[in-house]
PDB file of C-alpha atoms in Angstrom:
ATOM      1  CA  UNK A  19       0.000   0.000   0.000  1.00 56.00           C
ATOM      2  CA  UNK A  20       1.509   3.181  -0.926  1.00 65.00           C
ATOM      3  CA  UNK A  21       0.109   6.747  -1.040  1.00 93.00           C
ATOM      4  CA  UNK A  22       0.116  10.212   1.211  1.00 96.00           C
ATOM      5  CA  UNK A  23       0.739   8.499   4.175  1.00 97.00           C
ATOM      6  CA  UNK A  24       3.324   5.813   3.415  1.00 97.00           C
ATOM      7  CA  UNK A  25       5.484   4.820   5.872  1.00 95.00           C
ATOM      8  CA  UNK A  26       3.512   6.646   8.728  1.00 98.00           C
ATOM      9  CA  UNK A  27       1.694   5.555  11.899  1.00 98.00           C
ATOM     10  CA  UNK A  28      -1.668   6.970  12.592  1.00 98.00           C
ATOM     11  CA  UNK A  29      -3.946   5.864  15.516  1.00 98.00           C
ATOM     12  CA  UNK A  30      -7.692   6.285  15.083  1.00 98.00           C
ATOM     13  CA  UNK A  31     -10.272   6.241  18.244  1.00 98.00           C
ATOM     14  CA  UNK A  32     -13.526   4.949  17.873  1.00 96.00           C
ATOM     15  CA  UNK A  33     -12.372   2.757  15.204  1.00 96.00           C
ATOM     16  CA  UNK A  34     -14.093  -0.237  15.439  1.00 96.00           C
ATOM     17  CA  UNK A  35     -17.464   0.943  13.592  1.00 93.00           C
ATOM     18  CA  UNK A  36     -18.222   4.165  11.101  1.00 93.00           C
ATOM     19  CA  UNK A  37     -16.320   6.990  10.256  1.00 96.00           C
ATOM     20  CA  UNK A  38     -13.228   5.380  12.678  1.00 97.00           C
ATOM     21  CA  UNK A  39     -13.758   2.214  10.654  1.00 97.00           C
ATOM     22  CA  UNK A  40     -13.352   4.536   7.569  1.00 97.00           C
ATOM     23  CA  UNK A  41     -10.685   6.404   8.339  1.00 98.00           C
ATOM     24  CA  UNK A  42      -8.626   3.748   9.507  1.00 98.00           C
ATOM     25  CA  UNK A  43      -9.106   1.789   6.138  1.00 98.00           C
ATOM     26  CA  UNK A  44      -8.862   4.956   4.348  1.00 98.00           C
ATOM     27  CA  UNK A  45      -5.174   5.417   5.993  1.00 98.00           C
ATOM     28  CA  UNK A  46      -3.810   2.066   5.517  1.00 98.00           C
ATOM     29  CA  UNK A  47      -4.888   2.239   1.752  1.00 97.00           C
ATOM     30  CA  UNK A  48      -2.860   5.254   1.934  1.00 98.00           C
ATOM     31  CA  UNK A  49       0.432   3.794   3.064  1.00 98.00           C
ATOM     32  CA  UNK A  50       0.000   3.931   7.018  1.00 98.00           C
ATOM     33  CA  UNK A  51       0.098   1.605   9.721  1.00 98.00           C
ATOM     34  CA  UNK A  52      -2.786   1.786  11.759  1.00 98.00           C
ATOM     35  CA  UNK A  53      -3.728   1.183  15.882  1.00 98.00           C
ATOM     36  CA  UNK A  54      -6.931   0.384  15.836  1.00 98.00           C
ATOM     37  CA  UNK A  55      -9.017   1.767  18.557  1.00 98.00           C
ATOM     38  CA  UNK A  56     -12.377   1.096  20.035  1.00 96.00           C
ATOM     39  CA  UNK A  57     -14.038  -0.045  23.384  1.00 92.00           C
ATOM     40  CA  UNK A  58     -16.546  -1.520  21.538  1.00 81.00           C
ATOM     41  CA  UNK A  59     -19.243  -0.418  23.349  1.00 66.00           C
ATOM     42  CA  UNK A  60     -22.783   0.345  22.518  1.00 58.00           C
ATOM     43  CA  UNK A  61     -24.510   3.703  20.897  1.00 58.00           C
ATOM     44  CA  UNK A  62     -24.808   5.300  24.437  1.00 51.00           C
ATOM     45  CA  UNK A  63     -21.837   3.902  25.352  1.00 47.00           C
ATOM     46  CA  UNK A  64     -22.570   1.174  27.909  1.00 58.00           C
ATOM     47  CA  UNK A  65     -20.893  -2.792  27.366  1.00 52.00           C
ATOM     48  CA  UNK A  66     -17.615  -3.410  25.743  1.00 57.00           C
ATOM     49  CA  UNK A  67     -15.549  -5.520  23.850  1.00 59.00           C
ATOM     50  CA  UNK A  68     -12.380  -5.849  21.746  1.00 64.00           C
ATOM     51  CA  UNK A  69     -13.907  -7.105  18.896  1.00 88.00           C
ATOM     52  CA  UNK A  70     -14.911  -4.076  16.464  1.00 93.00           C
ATOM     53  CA  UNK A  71     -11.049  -2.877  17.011  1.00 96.00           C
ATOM     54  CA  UNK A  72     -10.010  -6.439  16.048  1.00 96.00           C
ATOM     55  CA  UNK A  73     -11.739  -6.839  13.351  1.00 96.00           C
ATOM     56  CA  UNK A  74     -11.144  -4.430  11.508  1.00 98.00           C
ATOM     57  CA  UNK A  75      -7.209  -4.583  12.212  1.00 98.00           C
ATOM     58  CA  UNK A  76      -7.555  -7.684  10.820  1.00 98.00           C
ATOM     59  CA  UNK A  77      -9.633  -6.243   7.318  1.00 98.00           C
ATOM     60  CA  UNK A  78      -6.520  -3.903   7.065  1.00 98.00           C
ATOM     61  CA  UNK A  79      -3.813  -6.633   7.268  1.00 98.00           C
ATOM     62  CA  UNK A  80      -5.994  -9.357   4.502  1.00 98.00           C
ATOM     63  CA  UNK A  81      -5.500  -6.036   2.265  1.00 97.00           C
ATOM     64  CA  UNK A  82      -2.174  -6.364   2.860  1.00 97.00           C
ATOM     65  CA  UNK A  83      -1.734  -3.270   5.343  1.00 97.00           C
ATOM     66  CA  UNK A  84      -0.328  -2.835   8.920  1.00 98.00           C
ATOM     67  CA  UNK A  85      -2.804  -2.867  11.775  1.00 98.00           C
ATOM     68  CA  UNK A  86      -2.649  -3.389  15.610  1.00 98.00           C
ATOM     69  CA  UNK A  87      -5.919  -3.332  17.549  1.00 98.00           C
ATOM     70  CA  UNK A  88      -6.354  -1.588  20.982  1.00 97.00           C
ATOM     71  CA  UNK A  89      -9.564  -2.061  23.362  1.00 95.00           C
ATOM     72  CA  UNK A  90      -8.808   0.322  26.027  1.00 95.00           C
ATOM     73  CA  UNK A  91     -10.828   3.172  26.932  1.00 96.00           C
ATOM     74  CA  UNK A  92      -8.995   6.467  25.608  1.00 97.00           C
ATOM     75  CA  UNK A  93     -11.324   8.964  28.268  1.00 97.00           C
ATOM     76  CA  UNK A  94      -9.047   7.204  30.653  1.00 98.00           C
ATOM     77  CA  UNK A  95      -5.450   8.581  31.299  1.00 98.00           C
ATOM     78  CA  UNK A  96      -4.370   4.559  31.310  1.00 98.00           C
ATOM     79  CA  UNK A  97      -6.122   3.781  28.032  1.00 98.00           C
ATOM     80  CA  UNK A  98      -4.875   7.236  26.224  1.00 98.00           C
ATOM     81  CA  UNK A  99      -1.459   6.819  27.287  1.00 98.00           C
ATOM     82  CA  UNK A 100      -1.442   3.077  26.374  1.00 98.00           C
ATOM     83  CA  UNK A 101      -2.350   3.838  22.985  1.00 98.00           C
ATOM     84  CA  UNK A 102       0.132   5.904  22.254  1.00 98.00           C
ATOM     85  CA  UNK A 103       2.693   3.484  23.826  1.00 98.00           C
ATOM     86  CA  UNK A 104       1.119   0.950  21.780  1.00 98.00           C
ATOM     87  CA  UNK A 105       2.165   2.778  18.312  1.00 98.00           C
ATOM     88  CA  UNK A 106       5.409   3.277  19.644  1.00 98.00           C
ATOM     89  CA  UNK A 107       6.304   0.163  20.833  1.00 98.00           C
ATOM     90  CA  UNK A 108       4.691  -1.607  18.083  1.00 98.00           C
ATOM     91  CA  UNK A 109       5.884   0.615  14.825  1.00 98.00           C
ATOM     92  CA  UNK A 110       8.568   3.106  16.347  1.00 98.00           C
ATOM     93  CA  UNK A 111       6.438   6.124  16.007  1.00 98.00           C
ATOM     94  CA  UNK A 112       3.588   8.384  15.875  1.00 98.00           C
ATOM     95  CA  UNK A 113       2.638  10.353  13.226  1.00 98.00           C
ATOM     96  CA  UNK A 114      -0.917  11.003  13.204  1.00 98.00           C
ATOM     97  CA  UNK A 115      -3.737  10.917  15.866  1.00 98.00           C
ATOM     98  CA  UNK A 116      -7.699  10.837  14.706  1.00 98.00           C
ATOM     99  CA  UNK A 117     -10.089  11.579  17.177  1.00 98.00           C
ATOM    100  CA  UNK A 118     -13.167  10.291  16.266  1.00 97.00           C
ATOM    101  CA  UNK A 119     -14.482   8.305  19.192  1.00 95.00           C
ATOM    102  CA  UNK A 120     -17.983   9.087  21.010  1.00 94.00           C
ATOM    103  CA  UNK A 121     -21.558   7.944  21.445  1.00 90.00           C
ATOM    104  CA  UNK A 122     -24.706   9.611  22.308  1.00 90.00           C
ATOM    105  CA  UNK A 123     -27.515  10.036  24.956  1.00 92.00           C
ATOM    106  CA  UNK A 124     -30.033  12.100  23.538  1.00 86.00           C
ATOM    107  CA  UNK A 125     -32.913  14.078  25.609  1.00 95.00           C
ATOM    108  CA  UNK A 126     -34.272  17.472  25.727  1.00 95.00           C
ATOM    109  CA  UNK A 127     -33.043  19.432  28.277  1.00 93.00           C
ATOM    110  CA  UNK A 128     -35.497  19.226  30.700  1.00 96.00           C
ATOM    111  CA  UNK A 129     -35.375  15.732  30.530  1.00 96.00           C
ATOM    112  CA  UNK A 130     -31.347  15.196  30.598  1.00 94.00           C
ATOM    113  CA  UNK A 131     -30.290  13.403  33.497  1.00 96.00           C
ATOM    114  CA  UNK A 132     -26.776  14.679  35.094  1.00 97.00           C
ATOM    115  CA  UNK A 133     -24.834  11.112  34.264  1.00 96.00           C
ATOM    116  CA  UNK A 134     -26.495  11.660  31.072  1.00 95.00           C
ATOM    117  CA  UNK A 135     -24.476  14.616  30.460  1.00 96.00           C
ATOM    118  CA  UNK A 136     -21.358  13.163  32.360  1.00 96.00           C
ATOM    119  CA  UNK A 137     -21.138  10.550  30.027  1.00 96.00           C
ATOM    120  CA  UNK A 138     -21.027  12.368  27.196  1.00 96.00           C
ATOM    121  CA  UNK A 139     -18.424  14.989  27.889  1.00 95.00           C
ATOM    122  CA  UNK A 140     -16.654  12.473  29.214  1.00 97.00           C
ATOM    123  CA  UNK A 141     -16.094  10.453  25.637  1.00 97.00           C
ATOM    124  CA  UNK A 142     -16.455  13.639  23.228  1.00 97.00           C
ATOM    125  CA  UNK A 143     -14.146  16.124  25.584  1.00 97.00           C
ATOM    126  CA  UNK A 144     -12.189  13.835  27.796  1.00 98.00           C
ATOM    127  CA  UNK A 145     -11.368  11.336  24.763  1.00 98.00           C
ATOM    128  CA  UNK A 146     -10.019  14.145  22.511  1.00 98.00           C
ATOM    129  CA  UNK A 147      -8.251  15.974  25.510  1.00 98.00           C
ATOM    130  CA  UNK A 148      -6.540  12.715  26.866  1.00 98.00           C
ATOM    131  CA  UNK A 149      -4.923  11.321  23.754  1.00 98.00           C
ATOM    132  CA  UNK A 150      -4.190  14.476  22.372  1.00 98.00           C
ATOM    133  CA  UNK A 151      -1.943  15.135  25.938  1.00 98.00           C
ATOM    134  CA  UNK A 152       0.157  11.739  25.520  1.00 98.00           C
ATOM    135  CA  UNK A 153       0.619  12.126  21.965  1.00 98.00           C
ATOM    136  CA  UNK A 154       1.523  15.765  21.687  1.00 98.00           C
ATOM    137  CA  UNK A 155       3.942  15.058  24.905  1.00 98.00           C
ATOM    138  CA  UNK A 156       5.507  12.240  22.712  1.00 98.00           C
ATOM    139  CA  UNK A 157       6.183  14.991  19.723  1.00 98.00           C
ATOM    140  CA  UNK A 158       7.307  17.274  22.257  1.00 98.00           C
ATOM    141  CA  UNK A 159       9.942  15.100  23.748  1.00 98.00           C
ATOM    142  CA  UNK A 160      11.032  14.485  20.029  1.00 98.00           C
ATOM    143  CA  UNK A 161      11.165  18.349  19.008  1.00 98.00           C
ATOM    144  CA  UNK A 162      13.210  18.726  22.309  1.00 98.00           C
ATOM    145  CA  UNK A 163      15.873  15.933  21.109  1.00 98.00           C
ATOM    146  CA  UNK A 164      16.527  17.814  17.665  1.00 97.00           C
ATOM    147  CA  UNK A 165      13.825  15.379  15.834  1.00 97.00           C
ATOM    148  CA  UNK A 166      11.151  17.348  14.764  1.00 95.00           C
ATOM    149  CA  UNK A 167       7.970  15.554  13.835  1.00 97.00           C
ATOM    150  CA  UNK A 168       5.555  16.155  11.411  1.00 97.00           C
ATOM    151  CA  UNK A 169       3.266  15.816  13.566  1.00 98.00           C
ATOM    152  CA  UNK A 170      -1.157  15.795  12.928  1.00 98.00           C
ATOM    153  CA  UNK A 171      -4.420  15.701  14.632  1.00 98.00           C
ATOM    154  CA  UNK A 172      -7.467  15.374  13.333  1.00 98.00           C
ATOM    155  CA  UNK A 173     -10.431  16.155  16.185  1.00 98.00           C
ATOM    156  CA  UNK A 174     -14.254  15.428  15.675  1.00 97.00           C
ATOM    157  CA  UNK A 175     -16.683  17.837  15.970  1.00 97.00           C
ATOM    158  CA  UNK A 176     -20.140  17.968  14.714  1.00 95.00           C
ATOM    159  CA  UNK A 177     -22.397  20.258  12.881  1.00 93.00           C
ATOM    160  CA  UNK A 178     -24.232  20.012  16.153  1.00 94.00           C
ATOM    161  CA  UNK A 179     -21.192  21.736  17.815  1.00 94.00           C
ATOM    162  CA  UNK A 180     -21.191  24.490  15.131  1.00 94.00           C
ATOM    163  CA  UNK A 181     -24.858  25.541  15.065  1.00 94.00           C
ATOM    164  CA  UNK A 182     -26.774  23.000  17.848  1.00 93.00           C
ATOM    165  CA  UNK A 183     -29.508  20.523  17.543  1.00 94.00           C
ATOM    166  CA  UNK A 184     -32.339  19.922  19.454  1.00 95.00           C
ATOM    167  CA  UNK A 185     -32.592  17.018  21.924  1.00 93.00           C
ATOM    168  CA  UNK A 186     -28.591  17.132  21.728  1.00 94.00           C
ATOM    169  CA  UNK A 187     -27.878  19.692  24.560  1.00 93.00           C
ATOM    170  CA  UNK A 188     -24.858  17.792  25.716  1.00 96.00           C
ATOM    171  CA  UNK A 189     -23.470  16.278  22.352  1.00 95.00           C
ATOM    172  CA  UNK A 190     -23.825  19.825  20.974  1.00 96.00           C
ATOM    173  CA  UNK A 191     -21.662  21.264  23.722  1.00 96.00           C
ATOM    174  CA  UNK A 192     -19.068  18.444  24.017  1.00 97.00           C
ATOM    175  CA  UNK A 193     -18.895  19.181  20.182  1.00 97.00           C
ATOM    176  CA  UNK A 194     -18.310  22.624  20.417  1.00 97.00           C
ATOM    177  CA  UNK A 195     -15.869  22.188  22.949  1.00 97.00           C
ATOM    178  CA  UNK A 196     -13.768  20.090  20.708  1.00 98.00           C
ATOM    179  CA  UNK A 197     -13.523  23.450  18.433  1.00 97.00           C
ATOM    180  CA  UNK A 198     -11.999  25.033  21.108  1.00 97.00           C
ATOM    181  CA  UNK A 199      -9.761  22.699  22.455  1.00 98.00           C
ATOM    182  CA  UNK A 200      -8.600  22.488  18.214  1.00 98.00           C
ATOM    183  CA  UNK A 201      -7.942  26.195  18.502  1.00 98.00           C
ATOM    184  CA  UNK A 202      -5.642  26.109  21.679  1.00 98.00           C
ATOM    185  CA  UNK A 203      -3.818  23.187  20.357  1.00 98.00           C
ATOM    186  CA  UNK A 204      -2.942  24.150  17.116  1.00 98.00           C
ATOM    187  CA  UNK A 205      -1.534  27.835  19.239  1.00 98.00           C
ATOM    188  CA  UNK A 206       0.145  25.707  21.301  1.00 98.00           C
ATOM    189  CA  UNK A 207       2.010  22.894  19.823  1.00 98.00           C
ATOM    190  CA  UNK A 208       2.890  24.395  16.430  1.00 98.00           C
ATOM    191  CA  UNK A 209       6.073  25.430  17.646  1.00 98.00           C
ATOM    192  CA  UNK A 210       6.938  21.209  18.433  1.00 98.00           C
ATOM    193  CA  UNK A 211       5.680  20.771  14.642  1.00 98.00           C
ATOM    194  CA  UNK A 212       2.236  19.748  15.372  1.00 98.00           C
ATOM    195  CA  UNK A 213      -0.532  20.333  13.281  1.00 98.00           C
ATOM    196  CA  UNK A 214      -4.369  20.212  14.706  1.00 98.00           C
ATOM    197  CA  UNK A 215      -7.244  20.467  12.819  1.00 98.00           C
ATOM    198  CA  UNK A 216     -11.154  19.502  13.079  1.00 97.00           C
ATOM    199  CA  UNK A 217     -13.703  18.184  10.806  1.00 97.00           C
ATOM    200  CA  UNK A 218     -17.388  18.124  11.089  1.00 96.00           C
ATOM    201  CA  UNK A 219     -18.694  15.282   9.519  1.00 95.00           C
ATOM    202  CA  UNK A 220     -22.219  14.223   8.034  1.00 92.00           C
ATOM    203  CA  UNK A 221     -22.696  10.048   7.401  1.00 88.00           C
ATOM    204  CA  UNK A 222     -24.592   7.719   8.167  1.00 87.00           C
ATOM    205  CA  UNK A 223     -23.545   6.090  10.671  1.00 62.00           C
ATOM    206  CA  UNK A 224     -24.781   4.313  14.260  1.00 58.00           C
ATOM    207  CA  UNK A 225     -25.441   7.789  15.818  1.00 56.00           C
ATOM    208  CA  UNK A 226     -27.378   9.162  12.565  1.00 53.00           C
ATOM    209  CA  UNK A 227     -29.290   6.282  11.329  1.00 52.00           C
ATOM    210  CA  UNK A 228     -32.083   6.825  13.347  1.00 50.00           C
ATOM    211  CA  UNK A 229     -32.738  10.597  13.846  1.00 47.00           C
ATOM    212  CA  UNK A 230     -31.915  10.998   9.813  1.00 45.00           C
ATOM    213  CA  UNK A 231     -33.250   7.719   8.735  1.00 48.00           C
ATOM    214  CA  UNK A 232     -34.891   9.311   5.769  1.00 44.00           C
ATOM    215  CA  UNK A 233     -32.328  11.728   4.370  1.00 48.00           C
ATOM    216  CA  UNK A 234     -29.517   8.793   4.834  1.00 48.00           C
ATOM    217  CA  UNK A 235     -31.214   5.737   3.415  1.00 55.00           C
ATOM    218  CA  UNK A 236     -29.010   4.478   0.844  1.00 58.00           C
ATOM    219  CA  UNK A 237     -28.949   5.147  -2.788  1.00 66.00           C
ATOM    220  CA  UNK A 238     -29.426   2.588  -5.412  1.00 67.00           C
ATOM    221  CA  UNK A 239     -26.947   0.606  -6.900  1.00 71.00           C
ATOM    222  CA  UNK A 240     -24.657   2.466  -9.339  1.00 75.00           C
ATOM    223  CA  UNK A 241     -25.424   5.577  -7.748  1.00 86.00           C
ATOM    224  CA  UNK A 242     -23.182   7.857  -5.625  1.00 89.00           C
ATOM    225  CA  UNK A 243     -24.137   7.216  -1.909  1.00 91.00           C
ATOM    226  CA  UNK A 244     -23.844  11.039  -0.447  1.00 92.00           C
ATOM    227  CA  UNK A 245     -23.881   9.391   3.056  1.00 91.00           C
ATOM    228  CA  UNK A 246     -21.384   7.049   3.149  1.00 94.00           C
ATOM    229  CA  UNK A 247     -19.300   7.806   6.105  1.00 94.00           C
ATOM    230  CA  UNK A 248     -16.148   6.573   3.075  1.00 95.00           C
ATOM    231  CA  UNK A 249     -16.588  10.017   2.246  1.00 96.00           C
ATOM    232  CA  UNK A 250     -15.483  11.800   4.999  1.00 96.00           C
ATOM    233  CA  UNK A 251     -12.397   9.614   4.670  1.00 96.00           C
ATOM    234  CA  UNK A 252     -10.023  11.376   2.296  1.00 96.00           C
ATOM    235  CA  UNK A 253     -10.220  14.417   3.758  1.00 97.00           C
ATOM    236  CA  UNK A 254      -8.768  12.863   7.068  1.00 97.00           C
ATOM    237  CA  UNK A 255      -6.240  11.110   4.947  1.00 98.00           C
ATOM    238  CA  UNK A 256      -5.006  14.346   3.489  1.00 98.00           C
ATOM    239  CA  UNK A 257      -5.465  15.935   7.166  1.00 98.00           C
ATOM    240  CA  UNK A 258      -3.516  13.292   8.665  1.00 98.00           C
ATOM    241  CA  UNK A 259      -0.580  13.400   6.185  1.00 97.00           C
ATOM    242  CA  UNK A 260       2.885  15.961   5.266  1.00 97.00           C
ATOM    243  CA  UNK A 261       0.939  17.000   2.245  1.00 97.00           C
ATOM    244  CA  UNK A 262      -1.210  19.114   4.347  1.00 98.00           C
ATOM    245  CA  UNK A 263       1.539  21.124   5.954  1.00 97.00           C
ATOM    246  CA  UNK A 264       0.958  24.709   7.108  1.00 97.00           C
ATOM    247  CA  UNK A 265      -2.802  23.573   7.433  1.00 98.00           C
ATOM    248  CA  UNK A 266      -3.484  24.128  11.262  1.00 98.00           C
ATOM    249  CA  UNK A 267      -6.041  25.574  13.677  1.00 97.00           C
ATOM    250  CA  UNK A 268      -9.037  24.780  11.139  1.00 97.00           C
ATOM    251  CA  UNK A 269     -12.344  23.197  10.600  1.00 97.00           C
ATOM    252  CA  UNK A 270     -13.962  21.738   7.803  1.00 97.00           C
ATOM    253  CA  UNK A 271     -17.727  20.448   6.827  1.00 96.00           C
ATOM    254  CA  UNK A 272     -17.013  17.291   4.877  1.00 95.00           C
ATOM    255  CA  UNK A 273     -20.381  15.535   3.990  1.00 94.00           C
ATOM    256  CA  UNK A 274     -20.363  13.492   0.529  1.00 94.00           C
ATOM    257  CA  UNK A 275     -18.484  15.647  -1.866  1.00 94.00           C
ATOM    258  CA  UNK A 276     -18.776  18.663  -0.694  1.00 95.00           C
ATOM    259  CA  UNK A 277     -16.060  20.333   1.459  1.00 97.00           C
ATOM    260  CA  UNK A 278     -16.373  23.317   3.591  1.00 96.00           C
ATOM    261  CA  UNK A 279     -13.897  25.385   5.382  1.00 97.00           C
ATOM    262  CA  UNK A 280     -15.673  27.136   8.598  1.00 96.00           C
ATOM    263  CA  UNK A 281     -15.088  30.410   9.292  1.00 94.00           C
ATOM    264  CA  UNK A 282     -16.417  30.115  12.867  1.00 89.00           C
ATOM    265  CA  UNK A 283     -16.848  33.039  15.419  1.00 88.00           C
ATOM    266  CA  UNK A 284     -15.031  36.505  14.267  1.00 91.00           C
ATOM    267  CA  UNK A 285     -16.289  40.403  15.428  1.00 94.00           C
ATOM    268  CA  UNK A 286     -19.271  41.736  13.344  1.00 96.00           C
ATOM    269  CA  UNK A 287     -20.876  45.185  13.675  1.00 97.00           C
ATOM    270  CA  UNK A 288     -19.915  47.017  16.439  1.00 97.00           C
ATOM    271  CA  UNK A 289     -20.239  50.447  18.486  1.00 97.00           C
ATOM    272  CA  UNK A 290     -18.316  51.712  20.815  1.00 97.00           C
ATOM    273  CA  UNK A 291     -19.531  55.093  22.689  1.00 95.00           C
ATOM    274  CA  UNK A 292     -16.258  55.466  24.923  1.00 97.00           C
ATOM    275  CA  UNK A 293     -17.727  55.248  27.855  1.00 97.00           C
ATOM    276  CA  UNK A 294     -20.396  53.182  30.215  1.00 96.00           C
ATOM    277  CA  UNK A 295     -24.006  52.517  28.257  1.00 96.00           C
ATOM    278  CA  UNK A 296     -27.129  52.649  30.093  1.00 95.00           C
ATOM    279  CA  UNK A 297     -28.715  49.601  29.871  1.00 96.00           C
ATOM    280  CA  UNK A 298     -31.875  51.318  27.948  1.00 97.00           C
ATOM    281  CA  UNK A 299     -28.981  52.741  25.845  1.00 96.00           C
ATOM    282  CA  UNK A 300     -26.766  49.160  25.282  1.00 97.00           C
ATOM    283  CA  UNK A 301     -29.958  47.814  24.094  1.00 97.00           C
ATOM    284  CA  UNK A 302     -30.759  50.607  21.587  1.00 97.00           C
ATOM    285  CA  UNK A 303     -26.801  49.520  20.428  1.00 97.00           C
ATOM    286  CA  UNK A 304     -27.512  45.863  20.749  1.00 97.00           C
ATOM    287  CA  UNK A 305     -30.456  46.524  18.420  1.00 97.00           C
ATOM    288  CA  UNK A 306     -29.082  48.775  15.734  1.00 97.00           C
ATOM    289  CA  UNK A 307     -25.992  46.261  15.208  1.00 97.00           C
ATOM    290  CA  UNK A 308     -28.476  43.310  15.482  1.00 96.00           C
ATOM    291  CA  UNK A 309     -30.088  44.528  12.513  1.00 98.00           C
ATOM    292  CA  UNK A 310     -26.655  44.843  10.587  1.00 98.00           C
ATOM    293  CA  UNK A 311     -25.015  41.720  11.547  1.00 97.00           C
ATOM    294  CA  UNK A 312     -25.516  37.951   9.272  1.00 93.00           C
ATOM    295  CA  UNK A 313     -28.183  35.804  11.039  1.00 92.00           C
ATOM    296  CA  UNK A 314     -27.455  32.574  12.859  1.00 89.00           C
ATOM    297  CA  UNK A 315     -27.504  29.707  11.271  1.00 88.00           C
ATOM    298  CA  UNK A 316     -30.234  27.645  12.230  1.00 92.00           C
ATOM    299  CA  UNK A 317     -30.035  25.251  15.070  1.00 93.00           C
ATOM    300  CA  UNK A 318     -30.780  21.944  13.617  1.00 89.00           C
ATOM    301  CA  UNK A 319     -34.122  20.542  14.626  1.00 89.00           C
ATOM    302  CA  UNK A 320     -35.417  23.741  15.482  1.00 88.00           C
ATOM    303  CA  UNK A 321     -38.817  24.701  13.507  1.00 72.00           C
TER     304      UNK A 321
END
């Protein structure tokens, strides 16, 4: 297998199943060798098992690729810090990290329970902070000894993070804190020769099938499958390899063909009056530039 990523090591989370599944094949076809990641746990992440990671280490290796499955649980400092030892003491390096891994526990908000909302951060936030730490501490170590890496991330966020969706309080912040954490990491690490970027996908996929049953039902044979989470794939590829360098600190849509760079949250109308408003006044202001500034986009759901 040869391609962007040849001779490379990339490890994806949330492997086992969907766009992880994806990307993982995706790299190997591309040249890398692969740790395989996922807990293997259910869509609202209760149960586990090693087998999703397994198998599909093994469907990279009867292609003729490079794979080594891990089952650990990556929103734990043991399981992040394992994978990364894992790629180093099974290929000698590191050169790309995917985070990908997550489930859901949908409600509105008035009927989210607390562990509900735990649980959640806890895979989306805590799984992209944790292996993101051990990695980037692994790059730093090598920048520090005169071996620069060339290094990438690749982070998961959601069009739910970018604009909301009903009944997804807690998925749609988790998501949206992955956009920041993507900011300070590309500010940070840069300087070690890290690159960190962030997608927001659209696929079908275990999470979607059910709330977008309809708009993701596959196409008929010979015809181009828009959902596919394959499609999100070569994006991550490209993401995840040298070819991309100088390309940090961003996020892109990526849903079938199309691509879309996000320009996320800058300064818009403004007034300043030099000194303190009334608050009859600030709303007057608040009003006026209101009226000038782009609307929101829509939250999803929301009629």
């Amino acid at each position: 297998m040869t391609g962007l990523c040849t001779g490379g090591v990339a490890a994806v989370t949330g492997a086992g199943r969907g766009l992880g599944r994806a990307h993982a094949l995706a790299l190997a076809a591309a040249g890398a060798r692969v740790v395989v990641n996922d807990l293997g746990t259910g869509l609202d992440g209760t149960g586990d098992g090693a087998g999703p990671a397994q198998q599909v280490a093994e469907e990279i290796r009867a292609l003729g690729g490079e794979a080594v499955a891990h089952g650990g649980d990556v929103a734990t400092t043991d399981g992040a810090a394992a994978l990364v030892a894992l790629a180093l003491d099974t290929f000698g390096r590191l050169d790309a990290l995917v985070n990908n891994a997550g489930f859901l526990r949908d409600r509105m908000l008035v009927n989210l329970e607390e562990d509900d909302w735990d649980a959640v951060m806890r895979v989306h936030l805590k799984g992209h902070f944790l292996p993101l730490k051990y990695a980037a501490e692994h790059w730093r170590a090598e920048a520090k000894a005169g071996r620069p890496p060339q290094a990438r991330v690749v982070n998961t966020s959601s069009g739910a993070g970018l604009a909301g969706s009903v009944g997804q309080g807690n998925y749609s912040a988790a998501k949206a804190g992955i956009v920041g954490l993507t900011l300070v990491a590309a500010a940070e690490l840069g300087r070690y020769g890290i690159q960190v970027n962030a997608i927001a996908p659209a696929a079908r996929t275990r999470m979607t099938e059910h709330a977008f049953a309809r708009a993701m039902t596959a196409p008929g044979e010979g015809e181009f499958d828009a959902m596919a989470p394959e499609n999100v794939s070569p994006l991550v590829v490209w993401l995840s390899s040298a070819a991309s360098a100088g390309v940090t600190g961003r996020v892109f849509e990526a849903e079938g063909g199309r691509i879309t760079v996000m320009e996320g949250w800058r300064p818009g109308p403004t007034a300043d009056r030099g000194a303190r408003w009334t608050p009859a006044e600030a709303g007057e202001a608040a009003l006026k530039l209101l009226a000038a500034a782009e609307p929101p986009q829509p939250v999803y759901g929301a009629r």
